[in-house]
Coordinates of C-alpha atoms (C1' of nucleotides) in Angstrom, one line a residue:
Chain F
X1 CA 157.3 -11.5 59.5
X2 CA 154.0 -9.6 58.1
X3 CA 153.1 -11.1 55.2
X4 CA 152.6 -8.5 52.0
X5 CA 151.4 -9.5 48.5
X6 CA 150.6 -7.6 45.7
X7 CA 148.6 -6.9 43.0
X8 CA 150.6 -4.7 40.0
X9 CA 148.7 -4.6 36.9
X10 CA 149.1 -2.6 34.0
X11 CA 146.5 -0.2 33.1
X12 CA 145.9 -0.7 29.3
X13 CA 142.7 -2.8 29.4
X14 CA 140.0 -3.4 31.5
X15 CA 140.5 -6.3 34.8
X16 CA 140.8 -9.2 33.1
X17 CA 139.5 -12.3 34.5
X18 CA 142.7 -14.0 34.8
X19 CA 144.3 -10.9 36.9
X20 CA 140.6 -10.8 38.9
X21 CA 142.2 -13.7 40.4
X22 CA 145.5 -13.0 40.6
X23 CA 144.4 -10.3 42.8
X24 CA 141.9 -12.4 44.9
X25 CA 144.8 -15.2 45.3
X26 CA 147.3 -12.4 46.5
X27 CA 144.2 -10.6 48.8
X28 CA 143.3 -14.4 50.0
X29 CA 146.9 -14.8 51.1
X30 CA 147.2 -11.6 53.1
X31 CA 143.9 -12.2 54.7
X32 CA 144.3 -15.5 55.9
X33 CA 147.9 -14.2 57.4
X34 CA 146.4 -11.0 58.9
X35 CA 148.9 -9.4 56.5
X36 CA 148.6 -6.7 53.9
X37 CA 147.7 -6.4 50.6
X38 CA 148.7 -3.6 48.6
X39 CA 148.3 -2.2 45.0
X40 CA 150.5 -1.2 42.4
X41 CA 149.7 0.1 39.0
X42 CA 152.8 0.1 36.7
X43 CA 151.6 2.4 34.2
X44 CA 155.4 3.1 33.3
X45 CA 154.2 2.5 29.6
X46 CA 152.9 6.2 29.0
X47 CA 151.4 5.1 25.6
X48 CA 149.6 2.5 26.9
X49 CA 148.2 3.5 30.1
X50 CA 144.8 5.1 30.5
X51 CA 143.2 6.7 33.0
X52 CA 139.9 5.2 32.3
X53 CA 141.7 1.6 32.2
X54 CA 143.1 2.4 35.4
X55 CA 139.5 3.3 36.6
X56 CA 138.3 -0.2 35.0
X57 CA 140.6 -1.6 37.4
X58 CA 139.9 0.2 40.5
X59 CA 136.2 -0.1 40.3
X60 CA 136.5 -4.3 39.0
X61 CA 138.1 -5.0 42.4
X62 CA 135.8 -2.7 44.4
X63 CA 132.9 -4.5 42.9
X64 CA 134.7 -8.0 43.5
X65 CA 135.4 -6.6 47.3
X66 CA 138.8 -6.9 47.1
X67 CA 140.3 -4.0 49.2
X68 CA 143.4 -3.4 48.9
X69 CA 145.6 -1.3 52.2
X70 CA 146.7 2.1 51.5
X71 CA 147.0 4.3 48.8
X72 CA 147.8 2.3 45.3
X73 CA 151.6 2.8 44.5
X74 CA 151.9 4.7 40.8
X75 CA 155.1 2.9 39.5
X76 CA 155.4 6.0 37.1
X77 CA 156.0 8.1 39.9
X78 CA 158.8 6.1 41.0
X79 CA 161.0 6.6 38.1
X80 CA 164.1 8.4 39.7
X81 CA 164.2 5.9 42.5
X82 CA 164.7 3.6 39.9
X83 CA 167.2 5.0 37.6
X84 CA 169.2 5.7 41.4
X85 CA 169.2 2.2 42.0
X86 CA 170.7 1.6 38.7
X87 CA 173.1 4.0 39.3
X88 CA 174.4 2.3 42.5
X89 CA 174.4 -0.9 40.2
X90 CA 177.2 1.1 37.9
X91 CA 179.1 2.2 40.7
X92 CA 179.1 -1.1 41.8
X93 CA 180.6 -2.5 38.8
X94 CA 177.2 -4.5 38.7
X95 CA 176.1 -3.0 35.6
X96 CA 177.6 -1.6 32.4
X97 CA 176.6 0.9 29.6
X98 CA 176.2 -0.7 26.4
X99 CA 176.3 1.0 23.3
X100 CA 174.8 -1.3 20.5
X101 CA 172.6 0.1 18.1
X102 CA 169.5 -1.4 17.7
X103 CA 170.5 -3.1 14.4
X104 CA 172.9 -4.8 16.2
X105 CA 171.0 -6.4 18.2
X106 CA 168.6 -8.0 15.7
X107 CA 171.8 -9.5 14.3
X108 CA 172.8 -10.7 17.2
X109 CA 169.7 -12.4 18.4
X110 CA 169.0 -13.6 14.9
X111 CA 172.6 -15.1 15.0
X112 CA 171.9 -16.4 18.2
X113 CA 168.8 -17.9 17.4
X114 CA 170.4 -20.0 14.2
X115 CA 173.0 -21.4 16.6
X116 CA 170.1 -22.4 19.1
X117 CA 171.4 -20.6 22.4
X118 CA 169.3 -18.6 24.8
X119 CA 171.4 -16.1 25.2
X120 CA 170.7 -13.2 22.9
X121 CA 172.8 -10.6 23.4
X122 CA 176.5 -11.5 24.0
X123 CA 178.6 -9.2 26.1
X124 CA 179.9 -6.9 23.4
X125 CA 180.2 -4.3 26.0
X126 CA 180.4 -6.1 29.1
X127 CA 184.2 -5.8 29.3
X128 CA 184.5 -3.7 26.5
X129 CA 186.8 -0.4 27.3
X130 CA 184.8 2.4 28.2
X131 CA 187.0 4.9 26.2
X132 CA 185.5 2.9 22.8
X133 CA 182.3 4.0 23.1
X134 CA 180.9 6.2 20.8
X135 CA 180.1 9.6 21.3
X136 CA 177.2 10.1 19.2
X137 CA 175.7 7.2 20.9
X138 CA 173.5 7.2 23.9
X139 CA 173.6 3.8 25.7
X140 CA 171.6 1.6 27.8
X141 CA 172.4 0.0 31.3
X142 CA 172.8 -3.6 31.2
X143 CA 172.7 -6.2 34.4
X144 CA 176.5 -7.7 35.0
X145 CA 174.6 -11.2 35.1
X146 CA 176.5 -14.7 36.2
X147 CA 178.2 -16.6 33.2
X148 CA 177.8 -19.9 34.6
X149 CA 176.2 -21.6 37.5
X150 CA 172.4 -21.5 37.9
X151 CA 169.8 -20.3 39.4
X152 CA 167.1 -21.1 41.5
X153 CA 163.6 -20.3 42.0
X154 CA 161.5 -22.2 44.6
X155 CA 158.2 -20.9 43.8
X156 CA 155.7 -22.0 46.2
X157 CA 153.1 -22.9 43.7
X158 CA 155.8 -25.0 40.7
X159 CA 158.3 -26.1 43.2
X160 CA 162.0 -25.8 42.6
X161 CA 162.8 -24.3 39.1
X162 CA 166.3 -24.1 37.6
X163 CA 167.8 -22.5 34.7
X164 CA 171.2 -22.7 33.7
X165 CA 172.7 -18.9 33.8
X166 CA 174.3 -19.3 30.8
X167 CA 170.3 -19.1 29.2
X168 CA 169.9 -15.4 30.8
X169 CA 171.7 -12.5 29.3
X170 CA 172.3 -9.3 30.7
X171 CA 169.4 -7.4 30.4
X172 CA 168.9 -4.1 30.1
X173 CA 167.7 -2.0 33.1
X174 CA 168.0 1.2 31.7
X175 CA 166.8 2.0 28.3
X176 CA 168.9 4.6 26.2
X177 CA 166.2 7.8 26.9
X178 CA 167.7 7.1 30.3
X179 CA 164.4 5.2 31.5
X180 CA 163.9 2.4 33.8
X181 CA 163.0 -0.9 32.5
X182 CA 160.3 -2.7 33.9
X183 CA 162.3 -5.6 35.0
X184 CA 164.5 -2.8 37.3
X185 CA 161.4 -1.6 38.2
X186 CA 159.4 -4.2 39.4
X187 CA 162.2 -5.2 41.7
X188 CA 163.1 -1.8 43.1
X189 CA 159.3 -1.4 43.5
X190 CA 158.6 -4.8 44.8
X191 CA 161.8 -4.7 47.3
X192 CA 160.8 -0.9 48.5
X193 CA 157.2 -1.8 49.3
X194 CA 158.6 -4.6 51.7
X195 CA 156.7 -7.3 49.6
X196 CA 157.2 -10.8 51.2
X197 CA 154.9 -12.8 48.5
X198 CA 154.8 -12.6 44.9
X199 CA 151.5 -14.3 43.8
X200 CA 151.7 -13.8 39.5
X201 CA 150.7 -15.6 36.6
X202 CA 153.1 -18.1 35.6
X203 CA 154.0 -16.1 32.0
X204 CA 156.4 -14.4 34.8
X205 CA 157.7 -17.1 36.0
X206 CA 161.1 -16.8 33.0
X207 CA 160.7 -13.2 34.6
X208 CA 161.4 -14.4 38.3
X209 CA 165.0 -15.6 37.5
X210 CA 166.2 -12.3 35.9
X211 CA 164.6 -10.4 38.5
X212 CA 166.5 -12.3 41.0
X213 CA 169.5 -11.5 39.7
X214 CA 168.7 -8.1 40.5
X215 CA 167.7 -8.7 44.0
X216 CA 171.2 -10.7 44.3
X217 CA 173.0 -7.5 42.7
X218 CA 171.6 -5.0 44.9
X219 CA 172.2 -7.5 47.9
X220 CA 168.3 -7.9 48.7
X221 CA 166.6 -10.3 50.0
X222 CA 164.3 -12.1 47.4
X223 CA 160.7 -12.6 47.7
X224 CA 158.9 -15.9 48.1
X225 CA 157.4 -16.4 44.4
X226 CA 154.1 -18.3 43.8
X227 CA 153.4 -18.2 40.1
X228 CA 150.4 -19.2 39.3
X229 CA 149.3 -21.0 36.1
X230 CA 146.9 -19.1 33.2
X231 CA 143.4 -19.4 32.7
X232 CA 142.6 -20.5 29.5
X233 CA 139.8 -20.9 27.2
X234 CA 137.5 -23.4 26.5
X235 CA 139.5 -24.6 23.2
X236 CA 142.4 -24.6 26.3
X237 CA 144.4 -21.6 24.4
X238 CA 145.0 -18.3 26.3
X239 CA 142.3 -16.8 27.3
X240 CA 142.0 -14.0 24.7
X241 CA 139.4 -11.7 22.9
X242 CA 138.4 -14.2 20.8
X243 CA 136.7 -16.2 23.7
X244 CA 134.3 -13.3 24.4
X245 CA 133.7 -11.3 27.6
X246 CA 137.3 -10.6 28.9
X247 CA 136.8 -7.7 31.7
X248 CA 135.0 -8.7 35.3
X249 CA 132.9 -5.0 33.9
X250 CA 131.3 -7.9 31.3
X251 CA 130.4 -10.8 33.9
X252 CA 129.0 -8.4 35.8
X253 CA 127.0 -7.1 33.2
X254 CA 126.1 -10.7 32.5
X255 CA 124.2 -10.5 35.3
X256 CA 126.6 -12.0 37.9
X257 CA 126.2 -11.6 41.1
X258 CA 130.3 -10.7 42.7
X259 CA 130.1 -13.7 45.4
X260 CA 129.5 -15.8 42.4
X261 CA 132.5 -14.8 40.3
X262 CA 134.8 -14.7 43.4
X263 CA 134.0 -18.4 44.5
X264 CA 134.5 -19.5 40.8
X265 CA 138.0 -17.9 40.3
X266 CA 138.5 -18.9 43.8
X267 CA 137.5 -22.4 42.8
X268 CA 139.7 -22.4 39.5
X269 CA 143.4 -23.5 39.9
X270 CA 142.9 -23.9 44.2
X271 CA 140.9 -26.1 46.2
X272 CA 140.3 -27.0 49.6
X273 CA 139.5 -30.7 49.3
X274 CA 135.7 -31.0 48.3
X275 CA 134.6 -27.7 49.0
X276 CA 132.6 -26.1 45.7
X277 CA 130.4 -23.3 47.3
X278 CA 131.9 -21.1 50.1
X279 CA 132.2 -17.8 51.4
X280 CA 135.4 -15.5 50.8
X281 CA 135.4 -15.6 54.8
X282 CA 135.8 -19.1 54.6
X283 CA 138.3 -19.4 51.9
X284 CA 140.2 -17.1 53.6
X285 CA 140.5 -19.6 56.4
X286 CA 142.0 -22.3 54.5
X287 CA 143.7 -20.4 51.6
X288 CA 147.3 -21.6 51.1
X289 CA 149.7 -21.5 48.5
X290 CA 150.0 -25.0 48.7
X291 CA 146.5 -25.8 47.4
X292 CA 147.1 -24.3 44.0
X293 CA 147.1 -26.3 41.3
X294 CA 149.9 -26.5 39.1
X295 CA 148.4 -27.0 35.9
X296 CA 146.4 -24.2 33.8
X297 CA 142.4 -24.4 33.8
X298 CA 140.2 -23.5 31.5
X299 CA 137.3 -21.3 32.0
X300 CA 133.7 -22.6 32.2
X301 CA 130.8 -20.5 32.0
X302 CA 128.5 -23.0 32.9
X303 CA 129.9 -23.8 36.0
X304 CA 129.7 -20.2 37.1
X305 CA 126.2 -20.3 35.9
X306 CA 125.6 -22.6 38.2
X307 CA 127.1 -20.7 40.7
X308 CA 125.4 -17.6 40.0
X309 CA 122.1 -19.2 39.8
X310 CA 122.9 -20.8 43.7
X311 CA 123.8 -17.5 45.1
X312 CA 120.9 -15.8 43.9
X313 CA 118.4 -18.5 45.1
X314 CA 120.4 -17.3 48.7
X315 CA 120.4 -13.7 48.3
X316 CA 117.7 -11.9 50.6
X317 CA 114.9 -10.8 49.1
X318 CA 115.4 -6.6 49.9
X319 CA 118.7 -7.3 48.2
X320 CA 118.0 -9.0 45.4
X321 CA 115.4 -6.5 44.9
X322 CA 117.7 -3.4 45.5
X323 CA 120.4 -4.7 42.5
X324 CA 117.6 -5.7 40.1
X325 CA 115.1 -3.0 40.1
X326 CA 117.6 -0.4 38.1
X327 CA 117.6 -3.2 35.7
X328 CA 113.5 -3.4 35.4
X329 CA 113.7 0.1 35.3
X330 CA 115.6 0.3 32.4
X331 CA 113.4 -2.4 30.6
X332 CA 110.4 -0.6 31.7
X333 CA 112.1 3.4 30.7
X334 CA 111.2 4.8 33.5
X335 CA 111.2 4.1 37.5
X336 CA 108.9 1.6 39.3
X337 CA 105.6 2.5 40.9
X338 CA 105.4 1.6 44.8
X339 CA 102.7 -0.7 43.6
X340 CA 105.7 -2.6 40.6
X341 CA 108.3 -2.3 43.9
X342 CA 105.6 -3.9 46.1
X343 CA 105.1 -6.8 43.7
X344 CA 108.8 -7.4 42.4
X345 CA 109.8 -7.9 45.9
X346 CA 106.7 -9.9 46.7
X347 CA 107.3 -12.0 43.9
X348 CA 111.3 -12.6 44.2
X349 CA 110.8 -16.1 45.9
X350 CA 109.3 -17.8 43.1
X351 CA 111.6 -15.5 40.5
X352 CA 115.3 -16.2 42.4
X353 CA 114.2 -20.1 42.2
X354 CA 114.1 -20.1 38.2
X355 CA 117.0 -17.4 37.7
X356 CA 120.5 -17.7 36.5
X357 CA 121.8 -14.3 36.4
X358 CA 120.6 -10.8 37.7
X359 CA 120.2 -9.9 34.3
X360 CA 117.4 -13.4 33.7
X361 CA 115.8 -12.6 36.8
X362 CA 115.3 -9.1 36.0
X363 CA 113.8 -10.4 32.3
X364 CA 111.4 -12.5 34.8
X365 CA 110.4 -10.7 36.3
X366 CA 109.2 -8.0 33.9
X367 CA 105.9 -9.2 33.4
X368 CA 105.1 -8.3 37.6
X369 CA 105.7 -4.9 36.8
X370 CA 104.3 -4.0 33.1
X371 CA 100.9 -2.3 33.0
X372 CA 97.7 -4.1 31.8
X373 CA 96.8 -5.3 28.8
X374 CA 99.9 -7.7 29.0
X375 CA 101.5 -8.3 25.4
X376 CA 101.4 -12.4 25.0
X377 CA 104.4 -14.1 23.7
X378 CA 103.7 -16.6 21.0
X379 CA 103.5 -19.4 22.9
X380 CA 100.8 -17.6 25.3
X381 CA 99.3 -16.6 22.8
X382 CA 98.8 -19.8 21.4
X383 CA 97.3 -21.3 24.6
X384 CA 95.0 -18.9 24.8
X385 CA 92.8 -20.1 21.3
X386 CA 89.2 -21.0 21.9
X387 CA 89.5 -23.9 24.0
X388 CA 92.1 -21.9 26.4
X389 CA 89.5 -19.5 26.6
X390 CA 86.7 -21.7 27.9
X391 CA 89.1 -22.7 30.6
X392 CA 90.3 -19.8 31.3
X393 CA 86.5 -18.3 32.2
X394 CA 86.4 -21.5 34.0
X395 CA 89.3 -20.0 36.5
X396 CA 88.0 -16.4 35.8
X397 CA 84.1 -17.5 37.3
X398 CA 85.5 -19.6 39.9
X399 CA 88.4 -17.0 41.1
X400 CA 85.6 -14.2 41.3
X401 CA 84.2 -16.2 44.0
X402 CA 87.6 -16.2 45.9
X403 CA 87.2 -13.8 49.3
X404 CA 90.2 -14.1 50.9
X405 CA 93.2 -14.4 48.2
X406 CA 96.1 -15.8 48.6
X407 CA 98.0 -18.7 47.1
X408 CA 96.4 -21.1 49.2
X409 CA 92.8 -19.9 48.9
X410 CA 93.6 -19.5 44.8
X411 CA 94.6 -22.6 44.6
X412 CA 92.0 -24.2 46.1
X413 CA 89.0 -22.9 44.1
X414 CA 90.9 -23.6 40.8
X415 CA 91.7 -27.0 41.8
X416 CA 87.7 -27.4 42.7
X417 CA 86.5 -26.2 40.0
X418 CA 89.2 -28.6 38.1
X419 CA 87.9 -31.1 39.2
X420 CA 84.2 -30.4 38.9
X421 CA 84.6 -29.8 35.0
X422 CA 87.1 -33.0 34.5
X423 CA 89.7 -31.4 33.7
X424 CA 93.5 -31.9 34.5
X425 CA 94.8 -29.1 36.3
X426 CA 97.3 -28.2 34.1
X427 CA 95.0 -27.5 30.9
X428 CA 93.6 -24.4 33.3
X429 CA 96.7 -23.4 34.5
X430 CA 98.3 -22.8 31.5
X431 CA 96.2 -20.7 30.0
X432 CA 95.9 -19.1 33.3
X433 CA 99.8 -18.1 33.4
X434 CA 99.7 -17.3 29.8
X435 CA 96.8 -14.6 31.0
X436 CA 98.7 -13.6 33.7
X437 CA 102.2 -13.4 32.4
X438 CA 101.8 -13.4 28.9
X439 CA 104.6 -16.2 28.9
X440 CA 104.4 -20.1 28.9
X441 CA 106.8 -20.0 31.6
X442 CA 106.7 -18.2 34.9
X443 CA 106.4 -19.0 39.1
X444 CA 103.8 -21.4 40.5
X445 CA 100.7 -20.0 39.1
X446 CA 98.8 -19.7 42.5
X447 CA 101.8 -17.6 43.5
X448 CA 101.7 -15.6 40.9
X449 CA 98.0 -14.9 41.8
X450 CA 98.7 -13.8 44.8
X451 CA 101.3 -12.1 44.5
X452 CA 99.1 -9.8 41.8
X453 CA 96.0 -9.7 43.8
X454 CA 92.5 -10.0 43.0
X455 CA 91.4 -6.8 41.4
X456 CA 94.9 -7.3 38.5
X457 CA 94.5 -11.0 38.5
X458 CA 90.8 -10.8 37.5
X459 CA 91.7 -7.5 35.5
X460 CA 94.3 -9.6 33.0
X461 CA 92.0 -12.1 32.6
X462 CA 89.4 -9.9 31.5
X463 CA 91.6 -8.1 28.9
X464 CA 91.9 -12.1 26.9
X465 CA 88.4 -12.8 27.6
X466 CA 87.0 -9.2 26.7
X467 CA 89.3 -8.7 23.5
X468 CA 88.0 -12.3 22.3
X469 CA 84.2 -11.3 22.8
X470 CA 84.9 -8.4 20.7
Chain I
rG1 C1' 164.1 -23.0 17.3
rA2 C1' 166.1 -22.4 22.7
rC3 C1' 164.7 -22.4 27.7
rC4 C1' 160.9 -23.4 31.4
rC5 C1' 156.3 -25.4 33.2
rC6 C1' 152.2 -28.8 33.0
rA7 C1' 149.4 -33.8 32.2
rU8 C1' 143.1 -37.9 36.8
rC9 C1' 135.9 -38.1 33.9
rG10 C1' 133.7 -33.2 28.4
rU11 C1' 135.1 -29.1 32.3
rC12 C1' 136.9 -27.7 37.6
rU13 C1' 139.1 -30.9 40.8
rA14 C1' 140.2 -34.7 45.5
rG15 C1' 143.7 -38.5 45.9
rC16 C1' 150.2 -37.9 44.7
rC17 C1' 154.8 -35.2 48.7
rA18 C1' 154.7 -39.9 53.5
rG19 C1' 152.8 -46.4 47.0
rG20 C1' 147.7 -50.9 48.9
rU21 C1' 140.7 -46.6 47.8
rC22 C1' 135.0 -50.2 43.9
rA23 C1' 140.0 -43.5 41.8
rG24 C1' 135.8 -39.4 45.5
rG25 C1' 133.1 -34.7 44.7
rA26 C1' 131.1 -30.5 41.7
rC27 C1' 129.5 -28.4 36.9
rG28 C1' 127.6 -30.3 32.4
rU29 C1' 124.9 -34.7 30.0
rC30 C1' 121.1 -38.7 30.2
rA31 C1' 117.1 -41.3 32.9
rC32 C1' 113.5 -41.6 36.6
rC33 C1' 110.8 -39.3 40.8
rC34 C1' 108.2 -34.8 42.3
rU35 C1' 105.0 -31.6 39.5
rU36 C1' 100.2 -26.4 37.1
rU37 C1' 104.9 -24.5 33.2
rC38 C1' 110.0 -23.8 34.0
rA39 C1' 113.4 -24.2 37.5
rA40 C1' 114.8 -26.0 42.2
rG41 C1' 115.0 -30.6 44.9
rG42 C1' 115.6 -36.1 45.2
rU43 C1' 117.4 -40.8 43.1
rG44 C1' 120.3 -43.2 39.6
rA45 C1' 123.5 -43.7 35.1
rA46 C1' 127.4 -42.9 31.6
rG47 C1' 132.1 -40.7 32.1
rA48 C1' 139.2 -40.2 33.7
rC49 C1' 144.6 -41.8 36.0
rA50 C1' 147.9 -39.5 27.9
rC51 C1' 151.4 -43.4 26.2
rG52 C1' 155.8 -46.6 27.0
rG53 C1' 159.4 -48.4 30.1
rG54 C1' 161.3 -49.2 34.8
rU55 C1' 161.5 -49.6 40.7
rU56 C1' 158.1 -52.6 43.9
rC57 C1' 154.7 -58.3 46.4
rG58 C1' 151.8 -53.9 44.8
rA59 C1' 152.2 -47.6 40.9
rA60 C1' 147.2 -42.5 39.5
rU61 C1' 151.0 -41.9 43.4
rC62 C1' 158.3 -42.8 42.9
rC63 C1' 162.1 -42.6 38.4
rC64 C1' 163.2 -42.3 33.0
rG65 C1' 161.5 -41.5 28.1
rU66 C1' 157.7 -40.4 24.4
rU67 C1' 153.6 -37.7 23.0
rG68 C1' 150.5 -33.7 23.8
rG69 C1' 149.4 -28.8 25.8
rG70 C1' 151.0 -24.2 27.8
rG71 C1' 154.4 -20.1 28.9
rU72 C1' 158.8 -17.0 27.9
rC73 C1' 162.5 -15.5 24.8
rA74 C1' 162.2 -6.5 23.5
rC75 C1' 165.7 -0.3 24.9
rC76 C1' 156.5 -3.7 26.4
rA77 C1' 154.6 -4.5 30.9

RNA sequence: GACCCCAUCGUCUAGCCAGGUCAGGACGUCACCCUUUCAAGGUGAAGACACGGGUUCGAAUCCCGUUGGGGUCACCA
């Protein structure tokens, strides 16, 4: 049997962290079983559904690299198949119209809820004589569900779940404009696109028993389930708006990088013994349904920090330099010089050490790029008072002499003429990166010099020491 | 309220199913080392089996209960 999972999500929002890895558990599954992984969006709620949420959603996987096989499955488009399948439910004597108004209902679930039973709406019409039904009144199609017994779900991620049939009521498949439910839906859809594997969040796990009922109805078989608990928040509630960035569009805007992200929600809720930092190749050799945890997690930014930092430190340098020069562009207004190109990528080892995100390194490594005279940050600028100066035309008289530049050669005739005048090494280099860089922070100095080269070292230096003899 | 699910360091988790480990790792925190700043790296430290009963020679592991957390209860998806 081919394996086939499924990723159905709704498009009224942007891809939401928690379905990010909904669909990367479902992707993982059908990878590691050479199956396929399809896409459904059930945009059946008109009012809802947007195009450009839809787009959100497309472009949030593509940027996570989850393909998906095929063409994505519009559930809208479906809606006749559905209603059909309803139909044969009638014929069957599976289903039956019911004609309550809404009204009723409310006082029936409001009744039900006083006497404490799960079962809200109570059969009114179930065997009611068709020939009472009102004329004015357009009905619904309700399930013929079991009275009594129960029934199962073995999910492959909770185990075996049970629920007494007498807690499910027959729910409506068709609503009264003559539309499918999404309940009917999902399982005509679900059945129809021969899915094998059900990978959800666990809100549908109270879903899984009344779709079974379907599947039983209709005489199909039913999918293996895996439902899969929530991410939460760091206060351990839902993960909602209030804890922030909600879309994978904002983590990436955050700066990071999609192999980050994708081993963090790969790493949240499954494990493979150990293992914290691997590959999607690798986890899709030892993803199993098994390994889920079956308790919810709560999301950590600092862990994926730490995760985004590590896979930037690996990232090549033409790449690295390819994803954050649109970024120093957009700091700098305009396109980078050859020249700025040449230096950001010269300069990206001693950047990618220090960075966390794209968006940090990109911030870093701004001051490689700006034009001379360099604007000092506070702290610079406070290194660079009178007695920064005098050490820093100790570096300034001692680099001129410097033939051949690089880090080593830099380094060398700094650290001489350290030591000749006494002085720790640090109290010239200091004042040296806050010339430089205009910050108090930065790569190894010598780096940094060679990186610039000697005609813009010298030149920065000279705009401190020149605007002080002025 | 009813039904369902869950419960190991602050967080993510290994270990549980097939009882016997100083309960392991990672992130974070702290200290030290390295050091031209900041990182990275290295070393070390603090830090957990929710509680109560069983079963057993022995329980994080099996059973029951309590407490706590979560989810679902629509003619939404």
């Amino acid at each position: 049997m081919t394996v086939v999972t499924r990723f159905a999500p709704s498009p009224t929002g942007f891809l939401h962290i928690g379905g990010a890895r909904t669909a990367l558990f479902n992707w993982l599954y059908a990878r590691r079983h050479g199956g396929r992984f399809l896409l459904r969006i059930e945009d059946t709620d008109r009012a809802r559904s947007t195009e450009a949420a839809k787009q959100a959603i497309l472009d949030g996987l593509d940027w996570l690299g989850l393909e998906w096989d095929g063409e994505p499955v519009y559930q809208s488009a479906r809606a006749e198949r559905h209603t059909a399948v309803a139909r044969n439910l009638l014929d069957a004597g599976n289903a039956y119209r019911c004609y309550c108004s809404p009204e009723e209902l409310v006082a029936m679930r409001e009744a039900a809820r006083k006497r404490g039973s799960g079962r809200l709406y109570d059969g009114t019409w179930r065997d009611r004589d068709p020939a009472d039904a009102p004329k004015d009144v357009s009905p619904v199609v309700r399930l013929k569900a079991p009275l009594d017994g129960v029934t199962v779900v073995d999910d492959a991620v909770q185990g075996r779940v049970t629920v007494r049939n007498d807690q499910l009521d027959d729910m409506v498949l068709l609503r009264a404009d003559g539309t499918p439910t999404y309940m009917l839906s999902v399982v005509v859809d679900d059945h129809d696109m021969d899915i094998t594997h059900i990978v959800r969040g666990d809100d549908h796990l109270t879903n899984a028993f009344r779709q079974s009922l379907i599947y039983r109805a209709m005489g199909w078989a039913v999918p293996a389930f895996a439902h899969i608990p929530l991410i939460h928040g760091p206060d351990g509630a839902k993960l909602s708006k209030r804890h922030g960035a909600l879309g994978v569009d904002a983590y990436r805007d955050m700066g990071f990088p999609a192999e980050a992200v994708c081993n963090y929600l790969a790493r949240l809720g499954w494990s493979h013994g150990d293992d914290e930092i691997f590959s999607m190749a690798q986890a899709t050799g030892w993803f199993d349904l098994e390994d889920i945890g079956k308790s919810p997690a709560r999301f950590d930014l600092a862990k994926l920090t730490s995760l985004s930092a590590h896979y930037i430190r690996a990232m090549a340098d033409d790449r690295l330099a390819g994803t954050v020069e649109p970024l120093i562009a957009g700091r700098l207004a305009g396109p980078l010089t050859d020249t700025q190109r040449a230096r950001l990528i010269a300069g990206l080892p001693g950047l990618k050490e220090r960075a966390k995100s794209l968006v940090d390194l990109a911030d870093s490594a701004l001051f490689y790029c700006r034009p001379r005279p360099l604007e000092a940050d506070a702290k610079a600028a406070k290194l660079l008072d009178d007695s920064g100066k005098a050490k820093l035309a100790l570096a300034r008289n001692a680099l001129a002499e410097v033939e051949e530049w690089t880090a080593d050669s830099t380094e060398a005739a700094v650290r001489a003429t350290a030591d000749a005048a006494g002085e720790k090494l640090g109290r010239i280099a200091q004042p040296l990166r806050a010339a430089l860089t205009g910050r108090t922070v930065s790569p190894g100095i010598f780096e940094v010099l060679g990186v610039l080269g000697k005609p813009e070292s010298l030149g920065r230096i000279d705009d401190i020491l020149d605007r002080t003899a002025a």
